């Protein structure tokens, strides 16, 4: 059974940090690109960051300089380190594995940035 399970979300004050994790099971992990997306109420899901199987990364403008995506193929996991968080970063964060036949998605983890 394919599973992508996100964790690490929560409530944090502006300027704080969180590290999101996504653990994959039931799928081949190392050979595929992974990504993080987020969705706020009333808005479309938007890309945050991606990482290729080789470790090349790409970031949305809103994430550049503050977020870092990484992966550990030995642990079948992808991470998103988020620093200098802002209230506008509040959203449900999803991890995904890119597949030509259609991405796999996790169930999401809530991140709330508020004082």
mmCIF file of C-alpha atoms in Angstrom:
data_model
loop_
_atom_site.group_PDB
_atom_site.id
_atom_site.type_symbol
_atom_site.label_atom_id
_atom_site.label_comp_id
_atom_site.label_asym_id
_atom_site.label_seq_id
_atom_site.Cartn_x
_atom_site.Cartn_y
_atom_site.Cartn_z
ATOM 1 C CA UNK A 1 0.000 0.000 0.000
ATOM 2 C CA UNK A 2 1.350 3.370 -1.045
ATOM 3 C CA UNK A 3 1.724 5.825 1.797
ATOM 4 C CA UNK A 4 3.207 9.274 2.154
ATOM 5 C CA UNK A 5 2.877 10.439 5.734
ATOM 6 C CA UNK A 6 3.687 14.012 6.664
ATOM 7 C CA UNK A 7 4.532 15.134 10.187
ATOM 8 C CA UNK A 8 6.065 18.052 12.015
ATOM 9 C CA UNK A 9 3.389 20.676 11.553
ATOM 10 C CA UNK A 10 2.011 22.761 14.348
ATOM 11 C CA UNK A 11 1.573 26.233 15.757
ATOM 12 C CA UNK A 12 4.584 28.526 15.684
ATOM 13 C CA UNK A 13 5.104 32.230 16.261
ATOM 14 C CA UNK A 14 6.173 34.528 13.440
ATOM 15 C CA UNK A 15 9.916 34.277 12.959
ATOM 16 C CA UNK A 16 9.981 30.732 14.241
ATOM 17 C CA UNK A 17 11.000 27.489 12.566
ATOM 18 C CA UNK A 18 9.497 24.110 11.814
ATOM 19 C CA UNK A 19 10.831 21.007 10.151
ATOM 20 C CA UNK A 20 8.349 18.950 8.188
ATOM 21 C CA UNK A 21 8.991 15.308 7.421
ATOM 22 C CA UNK A 22 7.406 12.992 4.884
ATOM 23 C CA UNK A 23 7.939 9.265 5.176
ATOM 24 C CA UNK A 24 7.215 7.076 2.166
ATOM 25 C CA UNK A 25 6.290 3.429 2.193
ATOM 26 C CA UNK A 26 5.022 0.979 -0.363
ATOM 27 C CA UNK A 27 6.719 2.817 -3.225
ATOM 28 C CA UNK A 28 10.111 3.105 -4.827
ATOM 29 C CA UNK A 29 11.503 6.293 -3.338
ATOM 30 C CA UNK A 30 15.034 7.011 -4.476
ATOM 31 C CA UNK A 31 14.510 7.245 -8.213
ATOM 32 C CA UNK A 32 11.817 9.887 -8.215
ATOM 33 C CA UNK A 33 11.558 13.593 -7.628
ATOM 34 C CA UNK A 34 9.716 14.744 -4.541
ATOM 35 C CA UNK A 35 7.987 17.982 -3.703
ATOM 36 C CA UNK A 36 6.218 19.989 -1.062
ATOM 37 C CA UNK A 37 3.041 21.917 -1.780
ATOM 38 C CA UNK A 38 0.762 23.949 0.429
ATOM 39 C CA UNK A 39 -2.849 24.983 0.399
ATOM 40 C CA UNK A 40 -4.552 27.736 2.342
ATOM 41 C CA UNK A 41 -8.336 27.988 2.765
ATOM 42 C CA UNK A 42 -9.944 29.282 -0.404
ATOM 43 C CA UNK A 43 -6.747 29.053 -2.400
ATOM 44 C CA UNK A 44 -5.322 26.599 -4.880
ATOM 45 C CA UNK A 45 -2.603 24.213 -3.871
ATOM 46 C CA UNK A 46 0.738 25.805 -4.696
ATOM 47 C CA UNK A 47 4.254 24.529 -5.111
ATOM 48 C CA UNK A 48 6.712 25.232 -2.310
ATOM 49 C CA UNK A 49 9.828 23.259 -3.245
ATOM 50 C CA UNK A 50 11.006 20.277 -5.242
ATOM 51 C CA UNK A 51 14.000 17.985 -5.124
ATOM 52 C CA UNK A 52 15.085 15.640 -7.885
ATOM 53 C CA UNK A 53 16.338 12.108 -7.439
ATOM 54 C CA UNK A 54 19.832 13.536 -7.793
ATOM 55 C CA UNK A 55 19.302 16.184 -5.146
ATOM 56 C CA UNK A 56 18.769 19.280 -7.282
ATOM 57 C CA UNK A 57 16.343 21.677 -5.670
ATOM 58 C CA UNK A 58 13.901 24.321 -6.785
ATOM 59 C CA UNK A 59 11.889 26.780 -4.716
ATOM 60 C CA UNK A 60 8.915 29.029 -5.092
ATOM 61 C CA UNK A 61 9.852 32.677 -4.741
ATOM 62 C CA UNK A 62 8.013 32.789 -1.423
ATOM 63 C CA UNK A 63 10.254 30.027 -0.054
ATOM 64 C CA UNK A 64 13.635 31.094 -1.373
ATOM 65 C CA UNK A 65 16.114 31.936 1.356
ATOM 66 C CA UNK A 66 13.836 30.684 4.133
ATOM 67 C CA UNK A 67 12.966 27.053 3.322
ATOM 68 C CA UNK A 68 15.230 24.120 2.551
ATOM 69 C CA UNK A 69 14.104 20.848 1.022
ATOM 70 C CA UNK A 70 16.202 17.738 1.499
ATOM 71 C CA UNK A 71 15.878 13.998 1.178
ATOM 72 C CA UNK A 72 17.293 10.891 2.793
ATOM 73 C CA UNK A 73 16.907 7.970 0.422
ATOM 74 C CA UNK A 74 18.066 5.511 3.079
ATOM 75 C CA UNK A 75 15.079 6.557 5.197
ATOM 76 C CA UNK A 76 12.638 6.984 2.295
ATOM 77 C CA UNK A 77 12.008 10.480 3.555
ATOM 78 C CA UNK A 78 11.877 14.045 2.378
ATOM 79 C CA UNK A 79 12.081 17.091 4.617
ATOM 80 C CA UNK A 80 11.218 20.754 4.557
ATOM 81 C CA UNK A 81 13.090 23.012 6.939
ATOM 82 C CA UNK A 82 11.164 26.243 7.319
ATOM 83 C CA UNK A 83 12.777 29.254 8.968
ATOM 84 C CA UNK A 84 11.671 32.848 9.477
ATOM 85 C CA UNK A 85 8.058 31.778 9.218
ATOM 86 C CA UNK A 86 5.401 34.356 8.414
ATOM 87 C CA UNK A 87 1.642 34.337 9.004
ATOM 88 C CA UNK A 88 1.161 33.951 5.257
ATOM 89 C CA UNK A 89 2.946 30.595 5.449
ATOM 90 C CA UNK A 90 -0.084 29.238 7.293
ATOM 91 C CA UNK A 91 -1.443 26.325 5.262
ATOM 92 C CA UNK A 92 -1.763 22.588 5.018
ATOM 93 C CA UNK A 93 1.509 21.261 3.659
ATOM 94 C CA UNK A 94 1.548 18.193 1.427
ATOM 95 C CA UNK A 95 4.373 16.079 0.137
ATOM 96 C CA UNK A 96 4.208 14.447 -3.236
ATOM 97 C CA UNK A 97 6.159 12.041 -5.394
ATOM 98 C CA UNK A 98 6.219 12.896 -9.045
ATOM 99 C CA UNK A 99 5.132 10.069 -11.299
ATOM 100 C CA UNK A 100 4.375 10.135 -15.026
ATOM 101 C CA UNK A 101 1.212 8.179 -14.283
ATOM 102 C CA UNK A 102 0.097 10.639 -11.617
ATOM 103 C CA UNK A 103 1.614 11.895 -8.406
ATOM 104 C CA UNK A 104 1.311 10.224 -5.056
ATOM 105 C CA UNK A 105 0.167 12.565 -2.274
ATOM 106 C CA UNK A 106 0.213 12.545 1.483
ATOM 107 C CA UNK A 107 -2.676 13.593 3.683
ATOM 108 C CA UNK A 108 -1.062 16.870 4.709
ATOM 109 C CA UNK A 109 0.094 18.495 7.909
ATOM 110 C CA UNK A 110 -1.202 21.801 9.237
ATOM 111 C CA UNK A 111 1.206 24.672 9.782
ATOM 112 C CA UNK A 112 -0.123 27.709 11.590
ATOM 113 C CA UNK A 113 2.016 30.795 12.070
ATOM 114 C CA UNK A 114 0.463 33.124 14.595
ATOM 115 C CA UNK A 115 1.304 35.097 17.684
#
